[in-house]
């Protein structure tokens, strides 16, 4: 089930000390990105969203996140356009 894999990865993540979250190949869409935008990632530096179903709408949710430590955002093979990337 698509939601189960996302929840499994999020449940294993160390929200206090974790620096990298890889959601590559998870059946993730814009609604899933909205869901993770409410997670409290304290030290997140790398977020992998490669090969997911996300679109430009997901960028709107990511902008709302308080990713103070984020340095790398992987968006390979998504539906996100260059125009949306300009807003990051």
mmCIF file of N, CA and C in Angstrom:
data_model
loop_
_atom_site.group_PDB
_atom_site.id
_atom_site.type_symbol
_atom_site.label_atom_id
_atom_site.label_comp_id
_atom_site.label_asym_id
_atom_site.label_seq_id
_atom_site.Cartn_x
_atom_site.Cartn_y
_atom_site.Cartn_z
ATOM 1 N N UNK A 1 0.836 -1.184 0.000
ATOM 2 C CA UNK A 1 0.000 0.000 0.000
ATOM 3 C C UNK A 1 0.878 1.243 0.000
ATOM 4 N N UNK A 2 0.509 2.241 -0.781
ATOM 5 C CA UNK A 2 1.341 3.426 -0.936
ATOM 6 C C UNK A 2 1.510 4.214 0.360
ATOM 7 N N UNK A 3 0.426 4.417 1.080
ATOM 8 C CA UNK A 3 0.505 5.171 2.323
ATOM 9 C C UNK A 3 1.288 4.460 3.406
ATOM 10 N N UNK A 4 1.250 3.148 3.390
ATOM 11 C CA UNK A 4 1.970 2.369 4.403
ATOM 12 C C UNK A 4 3.481 2.573 4.290
ATOM 13 N N UNK A 5 4.001 2.625 3.075
ATOM 14 C CA UNK A 5 5.449 2.813 2.897
ATOM 15 C C UNK A 5 5.874 4.188 3.392
ATOM 16 N N UNK A 6 5.092 5.206 3.096
ATOM 17 C CA UNK A 6 5.400 6.549 3.589
ATOM 18 C C UNK A 6 5.389 6.570 5.110
ATOM 19 N N UNK A 7 4.364 6.002 5.708
ATOM 20 C CA UNK A 7 4.276 5.977 7.171
ATOM 21 C C UNK A 7 5.395 5.155 7.790
ATOM 22 N N UNK A 8 5.792 4.069 7.132
ATOM 23 C CA UNK A 8 6.883 3.241 7.647
ATOM 24 C C UNK A 8 8.181 4.048 7.691
ATOM 25 N N UNK A 9 8.467 4.767 6.619
ATOM 26 C CA UNK A 9 9.706 5.558 6.585
ATOM 27 C C UNK A 9 9.663 6.713 7.576
ATOM 28 N N UNK A 10 8.519 7.350 7.688
ATOM 29 C CA UNK A 10 8.402 8.454 8.636
ATOM 30 C C UNK A 10 8.478 7.974 10.079
ATOM 31 N N UNK A 11 7.958 6.781 10.354
ATOM 32 C CA UNK A 11 7.993 6.263 11.722
ATOM 33 C C UNK A 11 9.399 5.867 12.141
ATOM 34 N N UNK A 12 10.257 5.520 11.192
ATOM 35 C CA UNK A 12 11.639 5.148 11.503
ATOM 36 C C UNK A 12 12.571 6.359 11.585
ATOM 37 N N UNK A 13 12.114 7.501 11.125
ATOM 38 C CA UNK A 13 12.962 8.695 11.085
ATOM 39 C C UNK A 13 13.169 9.272 12.485
ATOM 40 N N UNK A 14 14.390 9.679 12.780
ATOM 41 C CA UNK A 14 14.719 10.313 14.058
ATOM 42 C C UNK A 14 14.493 11.821 13.908
ATOM 43 N N UNK A 15 13.385 12.313 14.404
ATOM 44 C CA UNK A 15 13.011 13.707 14.203
ATOM 45 C C UNK A 15 13.897 14.694 14.945
ATOM 46 N N UNK A 16 14.604 14.244 15.946
ATOM 47 C CA UNK A 16 15.508 15.128 16.695
ATOM 48 C C UNK A 16 16.886 15.230 16.058
ATOM 49 N N UNK A 17 17.396 14.110 15.535
ATOM 50 C CA UNK A 17 18.783 14.081 15.054
ATOM 51 C C UNK A 17 18.932 13.691 13.583
ATOM 52 N N UNK A 18 17.874 13.194 12.950
ATOM 53 C CA UNK A 18 17.963 12.729 11.573
ATOM 54 C C UNK A 18 18.284 13.854 10.606
ATOM 55 N N UNK A 19 19.238 13.615 9.715
ATOM 56 C CA UNK A 19 19.649 14.644 8.761
ATOM 57 C C UNK A 19 19.244 14.323 7.328
ATOM 58 N N UNK A 20 18.827 13.083 7.069
ATOM 59 C CA UNK A 20 18.506 12.688 5.702
ATOM 60 C C UNK A 20 17.248 11.823 5.681
ATOM 61 N N UNK A 21 16.315 12.200 4.801
ATOM 62 C CA UNK A 21 15.091 11.427 4.625
ATOM 63 C C UNK A 21 14.940 11.132 3.137
ATOM 64 N N UNK A 22 14.984 9.863 2.791
ATOM 65 C CA UNK A 22 14.882 9.450 1.396
ATOM 66 C C UNK A 22 13.524 8.819 1.142
ATOM 67 N N UNK A 23 12.708 9.509 0.363
ATOM 68 C CA UNK A 23 11.387 9.008 0.000
ATOM 69 C C UNK A 23 11.340 8.620 -1.476
ATOM 70 N N UNK A 24 12.510 8.363 -2.049
ATOM 71 C CA UNK A 24 12.613 7.937 -3.438
ATOM 72 C C UNK A 24 11.791 6.674 -3.667
ATOM 73 N N UNK A 25 11.073 6.661 -4.767
ATOM 74 C CA UNK A 25 10.248 5.525 -5.179
ATOM 75 C C UNK A 25 9.054 5.242 -4.271
ATOM 76 N N UNK A 26 8.799 6.103 -3.303
ATOM 77 C CA UNK A 26 7.587 5.961 -2.499
ATOM 78 C C UNK A 26 6.441 6.497 -3.356
ATOM 79 N N UNK A 27 5.320 5.859 -3.328
ATOM 80 C CA UNK A 27 4.168 6.320 -4.098
ATOM 81 C C UNK A 27 3.632 7.584 -3.429
ATOM 82 N N UNK A 28 4.346 8.682 -3.629
ATOM 83 C CA UNK A 28 4.076 9.944 -2.946
ATOM 84 C C UNK A 28 3.511 10.946 -3.944
ATOM 85 N N UNK A 29 2.434 11.627 -3.551
ATOM 86 C CA UNK A 29 1.861 12.668 -4.387
ATOM 87 C C UNK A 29 1.852 13.984 -3.607
ATOM 88 N N UNK A 30 1.222 14.990 -4.169
ATOM 89 C CA UNK A 30 1.201 16.310 -3.539
ATOM 90 C C UNK A 30 0.555 16.291 -2.156
ATOM 91 N N UNK A 31 -0.475 15.488 -1.995
ATOM 92 C CA UNK A 31 -1.127 15.368 -0.687
ATOM 93 C C UNK A 31 -0.165 14.786 0.350
ATOM 94 N N UNK A 32 0.654 13.839 -0.067
ATOM 95 C CA UNK A 32 1.659 13.275 0.831
ATOM 96 C C UNK A 32 2.691 14.302 1.250
ATOM 97 N N UNK A 33 3.068 15.182 0.324
ATOM 98 C CA UNK A 33 4.012 16.251 0.664
ATOM 99 C C UNK A 33 3.360 17.228 1.632
ATOM 100 N N UNK A 34 2.082 17.484 1.441
ATOM 101 C CA UNK A 34 1.380 18.343 2.399
ATOM 102 C C UNK A 34 1.405 17.699 3.783
ATOM 103 N N UNK A 35 1.210 16.399 3.843
ATOM 104 C CA UNK A 35 1.249 15.663 5.109
ATOM 105 C C UNK A 35 2.620 15.802 5.779
ATOM 106 N N UNK A 36 3.689 15.568 5.027
ATOM 107 C CA UNK A 36 5.018 15.644 5.655
ATOM 108 C C UNK A 36 5.418 17.082 5.984
ATOM 109 N N UNK A 37 4.736 18.061 5.390
ATOM 110 C CA UNK A 37 5.064 19.456 5.706
ATOM 111 C C UNK A 37 4.726 19.798 7.151
ATOM 112 N N UNK A 38 3.886 18.972 7.789
ATOM 113 C CA UNK A 38 3.536 19.196 9.190
ATOM 114 C C UNK A 38 4.486 18.483 10.153
ATOM 115 N N UNK A 39 5.371 17.660 9.624
ATOM 116 C CA UNK A 39 6.337 16.952 10.468
ATOM 117 C C UNK A 39 7.385 17.940 10.968
ATOM 118 N N UNK A 40 7.855 17.719 12.156
ATOM 119 C CA UNK A 40 8.814 18.629 12.784
ATOM 120 C C UNK A 40 10.229 18.078 12.614
ATOM 121 N N UNK A 41 10.825 18.373 11.461
ATOM 122 C CA UNK A 41 12.186 17.914 11.164
ATOM 123 C C UNK A 41 13.185 18.914 11.730
ATOM 124 N N UNK A 42 13.850 18.558 12.807
ATOM 125 C CA UNK A 42 14.750 19.486 13.495
ATOM 126 C C UNK A 42 16.069 19.717 12.749
ATOM 127 N N UNK A 43 16.668 18.641 12.245
ATOM 128 C CA UNK A 43 18.009 18.724 11.658
ATOM 129 C C UNK A 43 18.058 18.278 10.192
ATOM 130 N N UNK A 44 16.929 18.190 9.523
ATOM 131 C CA UNK A 44 16.886 17.656 8.165
ATOM 132 C C UNK A 44 17.735 18.491 7.211
ATOM 133 N N UNK A 45 18.718 17.835 6.587
ATOM 134 C CA UNK A 45 19.605 18.500 5.632
ATOM 135 C C UNK A 45 19.386 18.020 4.209
ATOM 136 N N UNK A 46 18.931 16.777 4.048
ATOM 137 C CA UNK A 46 18.716 16.199 2.721
ATOM 138 C C UNK A 46 17.341 15.540 2.663
ATOM 139 N N UNK A 47 16.583 15.901 1.620
ATOM 140 C CA UNK A 47 15.260 15.323 1.419
ATOM 141 C C UNK A 47 15.181 14.780 -0.005
ATOM 142 N N UNK A 48 14.996 13.485 -0.126
ATOM 143 C CA UNK A 48 14.929 12.837 -1.427
ATOM 144 C C UNK A 48 13.493 12.542 -1.834
ATOM 145 N N UNK A 49 13.055 13.180 -2.898
ATOM 146 C CA UNK A 49 11.711 12.970 -3.421
ATOM 147 C C UNK A 49 11.766 12.456 -4.859
ATOM 148 N N UNK A 50 12.878 11.860 -5.219
ATOM 149 C CA UNK A 50 13.071 11.334 -6.574
ATOM 150 C C UNK A 50 12.033 10.281 -6.920
ATOM 151 N N UNK A 51 11.682 10.241 -8.194
ATOM 152 C CA UNK A 51 10.802 9.205 -8.737
ATOM 153 C C UNK A 51 9.489 9.088 -7.965
ATOM 154 N N UNK A 52 8.918 10.241 -7.646
ATOM 155 C CA UNK A 52 7.608 10.290 -6.995
ATOM 156 C C UNK A 52 6.615 10.957 -7.945
ATOM 157 N N UNK A 53 5.375 11.017 -7.547
ATOM 158 C CA UNK A 53 4.302 11.557 -8.387
ATOM 159 C C UNK A 53 4.028 13.036 -8.101
ATOM 160 N N UNK A 54 4.952 13.724 -7.451
ATOM 161 C CA UNK A 54 4.693 15.102 -7.043
ATOM 162 C C UNK A 54 4.749 16.064 -8.225
ATOM 163 N N UNK A 55 3.978 17.156 -8.098
ATOM 164 C CA UNK A 55 3.896 18.187 -9.127
ATOM 165 C C UNK A 55 4.265 19.540 -8.518
ATOM 166 N N UNK A 56 4.079 20.585 -9.291
ATOM 167 C CA UNK A 56 4.389 21.938 -8.815
ATOM 168 C C UNK A 56 3.639 22.287 -7.536
ATOM 169 N N UNK A 57 2.483 21.714 -7.353
ATOM 170 C CA UNK A 57 1.702 21.985 -6.136
ATOM 171 C C UNK A 57 2.477 21.557 -4.877
ATOM 172 N N UNK A 58 3.282 20.516 -4.973
ATOM 173 C CA UNK A 58 4.074 20.056 -3.823
ATOM 174 C C UNK A 58 5.056 21.129 -3.367
ATOM 175 N N UNK A 59 5.544 21.929 -4.313
ATOM 176 C CA UNK A 59 6.479 23.003 -3.964
ATOM 177 C C UNK A 59 5.810 23.998 -3.024
ATOM 178 N N UNK A 60 4.534 24.274 -3.249
ATOM 179 C CA UNK A 60 3.793 25.175 -2.358
ATOM 180 C C UNK A 60 3.828 24.661 -0.920
ATOM 181 N N UNK A 61 3.695 23.361 -0.752
ATOM 182 C CA UNK A 61 3.724 22.768 0.590
ATOM 183 C C UNK A 61 5.133 22.810 1.171
ATOM 184 N N UNK A 62 6.132 22.555 0.342
ATOM 185 C CA UNK A 62 7.517 22.564 0.825
ATOM 186 C C UNK A 62 7.946 23.960 1.264
ATOM 187 N N UNK A 63 7.465 24.973 0.579
ATOM 188 C CA UNK A 63 7.812 26.354 0.941
ATOM 189 C C UNK A 63 7.316 26.679 2.347
ATOM 190 N N UNK A 64 6.196 26.104 2.736
ATOM 191 C CA UNK A 64 5.629 26.355 4.068
ATOM 192 C C UNK A 64 6.408 25.669 5.187
ATOM 193 N N UNK A 65 7.221 24.682 4.829
ATOM 194 C CA UNK A 65 7.987 23.939 5.833
ATOM 195 C C UNK A 65 9.082 24.810 6.420
ATOM 196 N N UNK A 66 9.399 24.542 7.660
ATOM 197 C CA UNK A 66 10.444 25.295 8.346
ATOM 198 C C UNK A 66 11.737 24.477 8.321
ATOM 199 N N UNK A 67 12.278 24.281 7.117
ATOM 200 C CA UNK A 67 13.495 23.488 6.936
ATOM 201 C C UNK A 67 14.716 24.396 7.069
ATOM 202 N N UNK A 68 15.066 24.760 8.275
ATOM 203 C CA UNK A 68 16.182 25.683 8.487
ATOM 204 C C UNK A 68 17.529 25.078 8.104
ATOM 205 N N UNK A 69 17.649 23.765 8.190
ATOM 206 C CA UNK A 69 18.922 23.102 7.934
ATOM 207 C C UNK A 69 19.011 22.491 6.522
ATOM 208 N N UNK A 70 17.914 22.519 5.764
ATOM 209 C CA UNK A 70 17.874 21.828 4.475
ATOM 210 C C UNK A 70 18.903 22.395 3.499
ATOM 211 N N UNK A 71 19.741 21.501 2.975
ATOM 212 C CA UNK A 71 20.776 21.894 2.026
ATOM 213 C C UNK A 71 20.563 21.264 0.651
ATOM 214 N N UNK A 72 19.997 20.054 0.611
ATOM 215 C CA UNK A 72 19.805 19.339 -0.647
ATOM 216 C C UNK A 72 18.373 18.832 -0.750
ATOM 217 N N UNK A 73 17.761 19.108 -1.888
ATOM 218 C CA UNK A 73 16.407 18.642 -2.175
ATOM 219 C C UNK A 73 16.467 17.921 -3.516
ATOM 220 N N UNK A 74 16.221 16.626 -3.492
ATOM 221 C CA UNK A 74 16.324 15.801 -4.697
ATOM 222 C C UNK A 74 14.945 15.645 -5.333
ATOM 223 N N UNK A 75 14.835 16.070 -6.598
ATOM 224 C CA UNK A 75 13.556 16.060 -7.293
ATOM 225 C C UNK A 75 13.644 15.386 -8.659
ATOM 226 N N UNK A 76 14.597 14.505 -8.845
ATOM 227 C CA UNK A 76 14.805 13.820 -10.116
ATOM 228 C C UNK A 76 13.601 12.941 -10.461
ATOM 229 N N UNK A 77 13.179 12.995 -11.686
ATOM 230 C CA UNK A 77 12.051 12.210 -12.197
ATOM 231 C C UNK A 77 10.755 12.455 -11.424
ATOM 232 N N UNK A 78 10.427 13.727 -11.277
ATOM 233 C CA UNK A 78 9.140 14.137 -10.722
ATOM 234 C C UNK A 78 8.427 14.954 -11.796
ATOM 235 N N UNK A 79 7.262 15.452 -11.493
ATOM 236 C CA UNK A 79 6.502 16.283 -12.426
ATOM 237 C C UNK A 79 6.693 17.772 -12.140
ATOM 238 N N UNK A 80 7.703 18.116 -11.363
ATOM 239 C CA UNK A 80 7.947 19.507 -10.991
ATOM 240 C C UNK A 80 8.662 20.227 -12.133
ATOM 241 N N UNK A 81 8.184 21.427 -12.441
ATOM 242 C CA UNK A 81 8.750 22.217 -13.539
ATOM 243 C C UNK A 81 9.808 23.193 -13.020
ATOM 244 N N UNK A 82 10.605 23.689 -13.934
ATOM 245 C CA UNK A 82 11.625 24.686 -13.584
ATOM 246 C C UNK A 82 10.982 25.942 -13.010
ATOM 247 N N UNK A 83 9.814 26.279 -13.496
ATOM 248 C CA UNK A 83 9.105 27.475 -13.005
ATOM 249 C C UNK A 83 8.808 27.362 -11.510
ATOM 250 N N UNK A 84 8.407 26.193 -11.072
ATOM 251 C CA UNK A 84 8.111 25.993 -9.644
ATOM 252 C C UNK A 84 9.385 26.047 -8.812
ATOM 253 N N UNK A 85 10.482 25.523 -9.353
ATOM 254 C CA UNK A 85 11.759 25.512 -8.629
ATOM 255 C C UNK A 85 12.218 26.941 -8.310
ATOM 256 N N UNK A 86 11.894 27.880 -9.166
ATOM 257 C CA UNK A 86 12.290 29.278 -8.945
ATOM 258 C C UNK A 86 11.733 29.830 -7.645
ATOM 259 N N UNK A 87 10.660 29.255 -7.142
ATOM 260 C CA UNK A 87 10.025 29.752 -5.926
ATOM 261 C C UNK A 87 10.667 29.219 -4.645
ATOM 262 N N UNK A 88 11.568 28.285 -4.788
ATOM 263 C CA UNK A 88 12.226 27.726 -3.591
ATOM 264 C C UNK A 88 13.272 28.666 -3.055
#
